[in-house]
Amino acid sequence: MPKAGRYREGVPCWVVLTAPDTARAERFYGELFGWEFVPTGPGRSVATRYGAPVAAVEAAPDAPAAWTTQLACADLRRTAALVRTAGGRIAREPYEVPDQGRAAIAVDPLGAPFGLWRGDTVDGAGLVNEPGTLAWNAHLSPDPDAARAFYRRVFGYTYDRPRAGRTLARLAGLPVCSLGPSDEPARWLTHFGTADTDRAAEQLRALGGAVLTAPEPTPFGRAALVGDEAGAVFVLVAVPPPHENAEAA
């Protein structure tokens, strides 16, 4: 099972679901991905798979349900200053997440919110790139050139040539995320792995979720844009079975 090591600055390392009803969200994702949940405080829990942390859930009764991509950060105040200098803003100043780490919520110049995460006991996702875990993060916006300039300035991303309309971002030569065009408002999209995208999409619909874009082949795996029962949008993407990942390693 692929386990993440220490996350380099700027790498998407953690994802947080804000939900109006956390108990309902836990039932949904527990059925869909086989997650188990460890309470970490009032209205908060950490989702685990095979005992490893894979995501967090937080109560947000007065806000729309949403997944937020969080980027690894060693110095929250320094990075927050870089965000402002590059034309973004800080929507929530650095704060403590008890027994896990510290976080801040930023918004880039295109309007896409994202988190800054400095891990303590939770460095980030402890299991990735297999069914039921974080597999990828993508930034989509009407102006990908402006997005690339912003994230290069703040985190030092470098970029490959565009592929299928998207540009692969790298840090120290390693791929970390993709940035691409969209006619919709700017956003980060969390991708969760699945062994069978079509079957997972059917199960999601049976659980009360919505399939927004039917499963289709992409250069990154068979994928579908979906929403959970409260409307939080994410992507289901096919990944190799765990034994194939182990053999490849």
PDB file of C-alpha atoms in Angstrom:
ATOM      1  CA  MET A   1       0.000   0.000   0.000  1.00  0.00           C
ATOM      2  CA  PRO A   2       1.540   3.337  -1.038  1.00  0.00           C
ATOM      3  CA  LYS A   3       2.316   5.393   2.037  1.00  0.00           C
ATOM      4  CA  ALA A   4       3.259   9.031   1.741  1.00  0.00           C
ATOM      5  CA  GLY A   5       6.488  10.253   3.304  1.00  0.00           C
ATOM      6  CA  ARG A   6       7.238  13.744   4.518  1.00  0.00           C
ATOM      7  CA  TYR A   7       5.504  16.276   2.289  1.00  0.00           C
ATOM      8  CA  ARG A   8       7.593  18.892   0.528  1.00  0.00           C
ATOM      9  CA  GLU A   9       6.515  22.558   0.807  1.00  0.00           C
ATOM     10  CA  GLY A  10       3.705  23.296  -1.652  1.00  0.00           C
ATOM     11  CA  VAL A  11       2.640  19.685  -2.231  1.00  0.00           C
ATOM     12  CA  PRO A  12      -1.084  18.925  -1.798  1.00  0.00           C
ATOM     13  CA  CYS A  13      -0.875  16.843   1.348  1.00  0.00           C
ATOM     14  CA  TRP A  14      -4.268  16.801   3.039  1.00  0.00           C
ATOM     15  CA  VAL A  15      -7.945  17.278   2.213  1.00  0.00           C
ATOM     16  CA  VAL A  16     -10.701  18.487   4.506  1.00  0.00           C
ATOM     17  CA  LEU A  17     -14.433  18.054   4.032  1.00  0.00           C
ATOM     18  CA  THR A  18     -16.578  20.767   5.573  1.00  0.00           C
ATOM     19  CA  ALA A  19     -20.107  19.422   5.934  1.00  0.00           C
ATOM     20  CA  PRO A  20     -23.374  20.635   7.427  1.00  0.00           C
ATOM     21  CA  ASP A  21     -23.986  17.204   8.979  1.00  0.00           C
ATOM     22  CA  THR A  22     -20.809  15.307   9.828  1.00  0.00           C
ATOM     23  CA  ALA A  23     -22.609  12.151  10.961  1.00  0.00           C
ATOM     24  CA  ARG A  24     -24.345  11.924   7.602  1.00  0.00           C
ATOM     25  CA  ALA A  25     -21.078  12.600   5.775  1.00  0.00           C
ATOM     26  CA  GLU A  26     -19.312   9.869   7.730  1.00  0.00           C
ATOM     27  CA  ARG A  27     -22.005   7.352   6.820  1.00  0.00           C
ATOM     28  CA  PHE A  28     -21.744   8.303   3.146  1.00  0.00           C
ATOM     29  CA  TYR A  29     -17.957   8.070   2.843  1.00  0.00           C
ATOM     30  CA  GLY A  30     -17.782   5.065   5.128  1.00  0.00           C
ATOM     31  CA  GLU A  31     -20.038   3.181   2.702  1.00  0.00           C
ATOM     32  CA  LEU A  32     -18.369   4.571  -0.430  1.00  0.00           C
ATOM     33  CA  PHE A  33     -14.695   4.216   0.503  1.00  0.00           C
ATOM     34  CA  GLY A  34     -14.672   1.958   3.546  1.00  0.00           C
ATOM     35  CA  TRP A  35     -13.401   4.765   5.754  1.00  0.00           C
ATOM     36  CA  GLU A  36     -13.456   4.603   9.529  1.00  0.00           C
ATOM     37  CA  PHE A  37     -13.576   7.757  11.618  1.00  0.00           C
ATOM     38  CA  VAL A  38     -11.695   8.850  14.712  1.00  0.00           C
ATOM     39  CA  PRO A  39     -13.283  11.757  16.620  1.00  0.00           C
ATOM     40  CA  THR A  40     -10.751  14.541  17.247  1.00  0.00           C
ATOM     41  CA  GLY A  41     -12.963  17.174  18.873  1.00  0.00           C
ATOM     42  CA  PRO A  42     -16.447  18.681  18.692  1.00  0.00           C
ATOM     43  CA  GLY A  43     -17.626  18.456  15.084  1.00  0.00           C
ATOM     44  CA  ARG A  44     -14.279  17.080  13.858  1.00  0.00           C
ATOM     45  CA  SER A  45     -12.959  13.672  12.893  1.00  0.00           C
ATOM     46  CA  VAL A  46     -10.156  12.085  10.910  1.00  0.00           C
ATOM     47  CA  ALA A  47     -11.051   9.481   8.296  1.00  0.00           C
ATOM     48  CA  THR A  48      -8.763   6.455   8.206  1.00  0.00           C
ATOM     49  CA  ARG A  49      -8.203   3.505   5.891  1.00  0.00           C
ATOM     50  CA  TYR A  50      -6.186   0.515   7.123  1.00  0.00           C
ATOM     51  CA  GLY A  51      -5.485   2.682  10.172  1.00  0.00           C
ATOM     52  CA  ALA A  52      -3.794   5.480   8.192  1.00  0.00           C
ATOM     53  CA  PRO A  53      -5.240   9.019   8.066  1.00  0.00           C
ATOM     54  CA  VAL A  54      -6.678   9.857   4.635  1.00  0.00           C
ATOM     55  CA  ALA A  55      -8.859  12.962   5.165  1.00  0.00           C
ATOM     56  CA  ALA A  56     -10.533  15.148   7.770  1.00  0.00           C
ATOM     57  CA  VAL A  57     -14.172  16.054   8.319  1.00  0.00           C
ATOM     58  CA  GLU A  58     -15.279  19.271  10.000  1.00  0.00           C
ATOM     59  CA  ALA A  59     -18.741  20.587  10.807  1.00  0.00           C
ATOM     60  CA  ALA A  60     -19.801  23.714   8.904  1.00  0.00           C
ATOM     61  CA  PRO A  61     -23.559  24.032   9.433  1.00  0.00           C
ATOM     62  CA  ASP A  62     -23.797  27.472   7.815  1.00  0.00           C
ATOM     63  CA  ALA A  63     -21.637  26.859   4.729  1.00  0.00           C
ATOM     64  CA  PRO A  64     -22.005  24.726   1.600  1.00  0.00           C
ATOM     65  CA  ALA A  65     -20.422  21.293   1.794  1.00  0.00           C
ATOM     66  CA  ALA A  66     -17.008  21.307   0.120  1.00  0.00           C
ATOM     67  CA  TRP A  67     -13.672  19.539  -0.147  1.00  0.00           C
ATOM     68  CA  THR A  68     -10.641  21.783   0.423  1.00  0.00           C
ATOM     69  CA  THR A  69      -7.175  20.890  -0.838  1.00  0.00           C
ATOM     70  CA  GLN A  70      -4.437  21.776   1.647  1.00  0.00           C
ATOM     71  CA  LEU A  71      -0.841  22.452   0.610  1.00  0.00           C
ATOM     72  CA  ALA A  72       2.080  21.560   2.848  1.00  0.00           C
ATOM     73  CA  CYS A  73       3.637  24.565   4.541  1.00  0.00           C
ATOM     74  CA  ALA A  74       6.490  24.871   7.055  1.00  0.00           C
ATOM     75  CA  ASP A  75       5.872  28.511   8.043  1.00  0.00           C
ATOM     76  CA  LEU A  76       2.242  29.580   7.832  1.00  0.00           C
ATOM     77  CA  ARG A  77       2.844  33.287   8.420  1.00  0.00           C
ATOM     78  CA  ARG A  78       5.621  33.496   5.857  1.00  0.00           C
ATOM     79  CA  THR A  79       3.543  31.672   3.235  1.00  0.00           C
ATOM     80  CA  ALA A  80       0.483  33.780   4.054  1.00  0.00           C
ATOM     81  CA  ALA A  81       2.582  36.875   3.348  1.00  0.00           C
ATOM     82  CA  LEU A  82       3.671  35.379   0.007  1.00  0.00           C
ATOM     83  CA  VAL A  83       0.033  34.665  -0.856  1.00  0.00           C
ATOM     84  CA  ARG A  84      -0.851  38.320  -0.271  1.00  0.00           C
ATOM     85  CA  THR A  85       2.167  39.592  -2.186  1.00  0.00           C
ATOM     86  CA  ALA A  86       1.237  37.391  -5.163  1.00  0.00           C
ATOM     87  CA  GLY A  87      -2.301  38.795  -5.271  1.00  0.00           C
ATOM     88  CA  GLY A  88      -4.186  36.277  -3.143  1.00  0.00           C
ATOM     89  CA  ARG A  89      -5.772  36.760   0.257  1.00  0.00           C
ATOM     90  CA  ILE A  90      -6.019  34.943   3.577  1.00  0.00           C
ATOM     91  CA  ALA A  91      -9.625  34.049   4.393  1.00  0.00           C
ATOM     92  CA  ARG A  92      -8.730  32.543   7.773  1.00  0.00           C
ATOM     93  CA  GLU A  93      -5.564  33.424   9.625  1.00  0.00           C
ATOM     94  CA  PRO A  94      -3.348  30.614  10.945  1.00  0.00           C
ATOM     95  CA  TYR A  95      -5.074  28.571  13.642  1.00  0.00           C
ATOM     96  CA  GLU A  96      -4.479  25.451  15.686  1.00  0.00           C
ATOM     97  CA  VAL A  97      -6.124  22.143  14.839  1.00  0.00           C
ATOM     98  CA  PRO A  98      -5.845  20.381  18.211  1.00  0.00           C
ATOM     99  CA  ASP A  99      -3.582  17.316  18.230  1.00  0.00           C
ATOM    100  CA  GLN A 100      -3.075  17.484  14.439  1.00  0.00           C
ATOM    101  CA  GLY A 101      -1.256  20.632  13.299  1.00  0.00           C
ATOM    102  CA  ARG A 102      -1.813  24.235  12.237  1.00  0.00           C
ATOM    103  CA  ALA A 103      -3.729  25.527   9.246  1.00  0.00           C
ATOM    104  CA  ALA A 104      -4.803  28.642   7.377  1.00  0.00           C
ATOM    105  CA  ILE A 105      -7.303  29.165   4.554  1.00  0.00           C
ATOM    106  CA  ALA A 106      -6.179  31.162   1.525  1.00  0.00           C
ATOM    107  CA  VAL A 107      -7.885  32.283  -1.685  1.00  0.00           C
ATOM    108  CA  ASP A 108      -5.854  32.671  -4.862  1.00  0.00           C
ATOM    109  CA  PRO A 109      -6.299  35.614  -7.285  1.00  0.00           C
ATOM    110  CA  LEU A 110      -8.709  33.527  -9.388  1.00  0.00           C
ATOM    111  CA  GLY A 111     -10.985  33.009  -6.378  1.00  0.00           C
ATOM    112  CA  ALA A 112     -10.136  29.380  -5.596  1.00  0.00           C
ATOM    113  CA  PRO A 113      -9.880  28.616  -1.858  1.00  0.00           C
ATOM    114  CA  PHE A 114      -7.149  26.299  -0.611  1.00  0.00           C
ATOM    115  CA  GLY A 115      -5.606  25.433   2.717  1.00  0.00           C
ATOM    116  CA  LEU A 116      -2.116  25.771   4.122  1.00  0.00           C
ATOM    117  CA  TRP A 117      -1.192  22.867   6.373  1.00  0.00           C
ATOM    118  CA  ARG A 118       1.676  22.479   8.812  1.00  0.00           C
ATOM    119  CA  GLY A 119       1.356  19.018  10.200  1.00  0.00           C
ATOM    120  CA  ASP A 120       2.186  17.884  13.698  1.00  0.00           C
ATOM    121  CA  THR A 121       0.818  14.450  14.584  1.00  0.00           C
ATOM    122  CA  VAL A 122      -0.935  14.406  11.178  1.00  0.00           C
ATOM    123  CA  ASP A 123       1.636  15.264   8.524  1.00  0.00           C
ATOM    124  CA  GLY A 124      -0.955  14.722   5.804  1.00  0.00           C
ATOM    125  CA  ALA A 125      -2.542  11.758   4.084  1.00  0.00           C
ATOM    126  CA  GLY A 126      -0.744   8.640   5.275  1.00  0.00           C
ATOM    127  CA  LEU A 127      -2.006   6.432   2.462  1.00  0.00           C
ATOM    128  CA  VAL A 128      -2.414   7.579  -1.153  1.00  0.00           C
ATOM    129  CA  ASN A 129      -2.884   6.455  -4.762  1.00  0.00           C
ATOM    130  CA  GLU A 130      -5.032   3.408  -4.098  1.00  0.00           C
ATOM    131  CA  PRO A 131      -8.796   2.835  -3.982  1.00  0.00           C
ATOM    132  CA  GLY A 132     -10.433   4.871  -1.245  1.00  0.00           C
ATOM    133  CA  THR A 133      -7.568   7.333  -0.834  1.00  0.00           C
ATOM    134  CA  LEU A 134      -6.355  10.655  -2.198  1.00  0.00           C
ATOM    135  CA  ALA A 135      -5.054  10.164  -5.727  1.00  0.00           C
ATOM    136  CA  TRP A 136      -4.640  13.630  -7.243  1.00  0.00           C
ATOM    137  CA  ASN A 137      -5.472  17.338  -6.967  1.00  0.00           C
ATOM    138  CA  ALA A 138      -6.242  19.653  -9.874  1.00  0.00           C
ATOM    139  CA  HIS A 139      -6.706  23.416 -10.106  1.00  0.00           C
ATOM    140  CA  LEU A 140      -9.181  24.562 -12.779  1.00  0.00           C
ATOM    141  CA  SER A 141      -9.923  28.171 -13.700  1.00  0.00           C
ATOM    142  CA  PRO A 142     -10.858  30.494 -16.578  1.00  0.00           C
ATOM    143  CA  ASP A 143      -7.269  31.830 -16.542  1.00  0.00           C
ATOM    144  CA  PRO A 144      -4.755  28.997 -16.031  1.00  0.00           C
ATOM    145  CA  ASP A 145      -1.858  31.279 -17.017  1.00  0.00           C
ATOM    146  CA  ALA A 146      -2.622  33.539 -14.035  1.00  0.00           C
ATOM    147  CA  ALA A 147      -3.008  30.493 -11.796  1.00  0.00           C
ATOM    148  CA  ARG A 148       0.356  29.116 -12.895  1.00  0.00           C
ATOM    149  CA  ALA A 149       2.027  32.469 -12.226  1.00  0.00           C
ATOM    150  CA  PHE A 150       0.526  32.677  -8.734  1.00  0.00           C
ATOM    151  CA  TYR A 151       1.527  29.175  -7.600  1.00  0.00           C
ATOM    152  CA  ARG A 152       4.976  29.533  -9.142  1.00  0.00           C
ATOM    153  CA  ARG A 153       5.526  32.708  -7.143  1.00  0.00           C
ATOM    154  CA  VAL A 154       4.230  31.317  -3.848  1.00  0.00           C
ATOM    155  CA  PHE A 155       5.517  27.719  -3.968  1.00  0.00           C
ATOM    156  CA  GLY A 156       8.051  27.601  -6.790  1.00  0.00           C
ATOM    157  CA  TYR A 157       6.079  25.289  -9.089  1.00  0.00           C
ATOM    158  CA  THR A 158       7.576  24.507 -12.472  1.00  0.00           C
ATOM    159  CA  TYR A 159       5.422  23.292 -15.366  1.00  0.00           C
ATOM    160  CA  ASP A 160       5.487  20.742 -18.154  1.00  0.00           C
ATOM    161  CA  ARG A 161       4.002  21.326 -21.571  1.00  0.00           C
ATOM    162  CA  PRO A 162       0.177  21.168 -21.559  1.00  0.00           C
ATOM    163  CA  ARG A 163      -1.376  17.717 -21.904  1.00  0.00           C
ATOM    164  CA  ALA A 164      -5.084  17.266 -22.634  1.00  0.00           C
ATOM    165  CA  GLY A 165      -5.520  20.958 -21.853  1.00  0.00           C
ATOM    166  CA  ARG A 166      -3.841  20.693 -18.465  1.00  0.00           C
ATOM    167  CA  THR A 167      -0.347  21.519 -17.287  1.00  0.00           C
ATOM    168  CA  LEU A 168       1.506  19.264 -14.878  1.00  0.00           C
ATOM    169  CA  ALA A 169       3.096  21.152 -11.964  1.00  0.00           C
ATOM    170  CA  ARG A 170       6.312  19.883 -10.403  1.00  0.00           C
ATOM    171  CA  LEU A 171       8.449  20.506  -7.348  1.00  0.00           C
ATOM    172  CA  ALA A 172      12.040  19.262  -7.348  1.00  0.00           C
ATOM    173  CA  GLY A 173      11.175  17.457 -10.575  1.00  0.00           C
ATOM    174  CA  LEU A 174       8.306  15.448  -9.056  1.00  0.00           C
ATOM    175  CA  PRO A 175       4.664  15.873 -10.173  1.00  0.00           C
ATOM    176  CA  VAL A 176       2.446  17.440  -7.529  1.00  0.00           C
ATOM    177  CA  CYS A 177      -0.794  18.579  -9.203  1.00  0.00           C
ATOM    178  CA  SER A 178      -2.236  19.846 -12.470  1.00  0.00           C
ATOM    179  CA  LEU A 179      -3.597  23.218 -13.564  1.00  0.00           C
ATOM    180  CA  GLY A 180      -6.004  23.661 -16.438  1.00  0.00           C
ATOM    181  CA  PRO A 181      -8.811  25.645 -18.050  1.00  0.00           C
ATOM    182  CA  SER A 182     -12.467  25.737 -17.040  1.00  0.00           C
ATOM    183  CA  ASP A 183     -15.489  27.869 -17.904  1.00  0.00           C
ATOM    184  CA  GLU A 184     -16.635  27.596 -14.291  1.00  0.00           C
ATOM    185  CA  PRO A 185     -15.344  29.600 -11.309  1.00  0.00           C
ATOM    186  CA  ALA A 186     -11.830  28.676 -10.196  1.00  0.00           C
ATOM    187  CA  ARG A 187     -11.534  25.754  -7.812  1.00  0.00           C
ATOM    188  CA  TRP A 188      -9.302  22.956  -6.607  1.00  0.00           C
ATOM    189  CA  LEU A 189     -10.706  19.476  -7.288  1.00  0.00           C
ATOM    190  CA  THR A 190      -9.886  16.545  -5.017  1.00  0.00           C
ATOM    191  CA  HIS A 191      -9.529  13.176  -6.776  1.00  0.00           C
ATOM    192  CA  PHE A 192     -10.130   9.938  -4.871  1.00  0.00           C
ATOM    193  CA  GLY A 193      -8.942   6.614  -6.244  1.00  0.00           C
ATOM    194  CA  THR A 194     -11.240   3.742  -7.095  1.00  0.00           C
ATOM    195  CA  ALA A 195     -10.684   0.291  -8.581  1.00  0.00           C
ATOM    196  CA  ASP A 196     -13.740   0.645 -10.839  1.00  0.00           C
ATOM    197  CA  THR A 197     -14.998   4.157 -11.605  1.00  0.00           C
ATOM    198  CA  ASP A 198     -18.295   3.014 -13.139  1.00  0.00           C
ATOM    199  CA  ARG A 199     -19.169   0.790 -10.203  1.00  0.00           C
ATOM    200  CA  ALA A 200     -18.144   3.452  -7.681  1.00  0.00           C
ATOM    201  CA  ALA A 201     -20.281   6.042  -9.490  1.00  0.00           C
ATOM    202  CA  GLU A 202     -23.284   3.701  -9.330  1.00  0.00           C
ATOM    203  CA  GLN A 203     -22.704   3.116  -5.628  1.00  0.00           C
ATOM    204  CA  LEU A 204     -22.346   6.844  -5.004  1.00  0.00           C
ATOM    205  CA  ARG A 205     -25.681   7.482  -6.730  1.00  0.00           C
ATOM    206  CA  ALA A 206     -27.344   4.754  -4.653  1.00  0.00           C
ATOM    207  CA  LEU A 207     -26.026   6.450  -1.496  1.00  0.00           C
ATOM    208  CA  GLY A 208     -27.700   9.725  -2.472  1.00  0.00           C
ATOM    209  CA  GLY A 209     -24.846  11.385  -4.340  1.00  0.00           C
ATOM    210  CA  ALA A 210     -24.926  12.790  -7.869  1.00  0.00           C
ATOM    211  CA  VAL A 211     -22.895  11.866 -10.944  1.00  0.00           C
ATOM    212  CA  LEU A 212     -22.222  15.224 -12.603  1.00  0.00           C
ATOM    213  CA  THR A 213     -20.124  13.896 -15.483  1.00  0.00           C
ATOM    214  CA  ALA A 214     -20.446  10.278 -16.566  1.00  0.00           C
ATOM    215  CA  PRO A 215     -17.323   8.116 -16.211  1.00  0.00           C
ATOM    216  CA  GLU A 216     -15.057   8.511 -19.218  1.00  0.00           C
ATOM    217  CA  PRO A 217     -11.472   7.727 -20.167  1.00  0.00           C
ATOM    218  CA  THR A 218      -8.889  10.437 -19.506  1.00  0.00           C
ATOM    219  CA  PRO A 219      -5.089  10.475 -19.810  1.00  0.00           C
ATOM    220  CA  PHE A 220      -5.025  10.139 -16.011  1.00  0.00           C
ATOM    221  CA  GLY A 221      -7.430   7.180 -15.691  1.00  0.00           C
ATOM    222  CA  ARG A 222     -11.153   6.620 -16.116  1.00  0.00           C
ATOM    223  CA  ALA A 223     -12.777   9.452 -14.186  1.00  0.00           C
ATOM    224  CA  ALA A 224     -16.133  10.921 -13.183  1.00  0.00           C
ATOM    225  CA  LEU A 225     -17.025  14.258 -11.613  1.00  0.00           C
ATOM    226  CA  VAL A 226     -19.423  13.597  -8.742  1.00  0.00           C
ATOM    227  CA  GLY A 227     -21.032  15.186  -5.693  1.00  0.00           C
ATOM    228  CA  ASP A 228     -21.776  13.663  -2.313  1.00  0.00           C
ATOM    229  CA  GLU A 229     -25.198  13.655  -0.651  1.00  0.00           C
ATOM    230  CA  ALA A 230     -24.653  17.214   0.635  1.00  0.00           C
ATOM    231  CA  GLY A 231     -23.277  18.580  -2.651  1.00  0.00           C
ATOM    232  CA  ALA A 232     -19.494  18.504  -2.042  1.00  0.00           C
ATOM    233  CA  VAL A 233     -17.886  17.957  -5.454  1.00  0.00           C
ATOM    234  CA  PHE A 234     -14.929  15.655  -6.115  1.00  0.00           C
ATOM    235  CA  VAL A 235     -13.578  13.273  -8.755  1.00  0.00           C
ATOM    236  CA  LEU A 236     -13.545   9.490  -8.802  1.00  0.00           C
ATOM    237  CA  VAL A 237     -10.533   8.252 -10.781  1.00  0.00           C
ATOM    238  CA  ALA A 238      -9.398   4.715 -11.526  1.00  0.00           C
ATOM    239  CA  VAL A 239      -6.098   3.672  -9.975  1.00  0.00           C
ATOM    240  CA  PRO A 240      -4.277   0.331 -10.158  1.00  0.00           C
ATOM    241  CA  PRO A 241      -5.255  -2.246  -7.534  1.00  0.00           C
ATOM    242  CA  PRO A 242      -3.050  -2.166  -4.400  1.00  0.00           C
ATOM    243  CA  HIS A 243      -1.108  -5.295  -5.399  1.00  0.00           C
ATOM    244  CA  GLU A 244      -0.162  -3.678  -8.714  1.00  0.00           C
ATOM    245  CA  ASN A 245       1.058  -0.580  -6.888  1.00  0.00           C
ATOM    246  CA  ALA A 246       3.139  -2.795  -4.616  1.00  0.00           C
ATOM    247  CA  GLU A 247       4.660  -4.639  -7.565  1.00  0.00           C
ATOM    248  CA  ALA A 248       5.457  -1.347  -9.310  1.00  0.00           C
ATOM    249  CA  ALA A 249       7.213  -0.095  -6.185  1.00  0.00           C
TER     250      ALA A 249
END
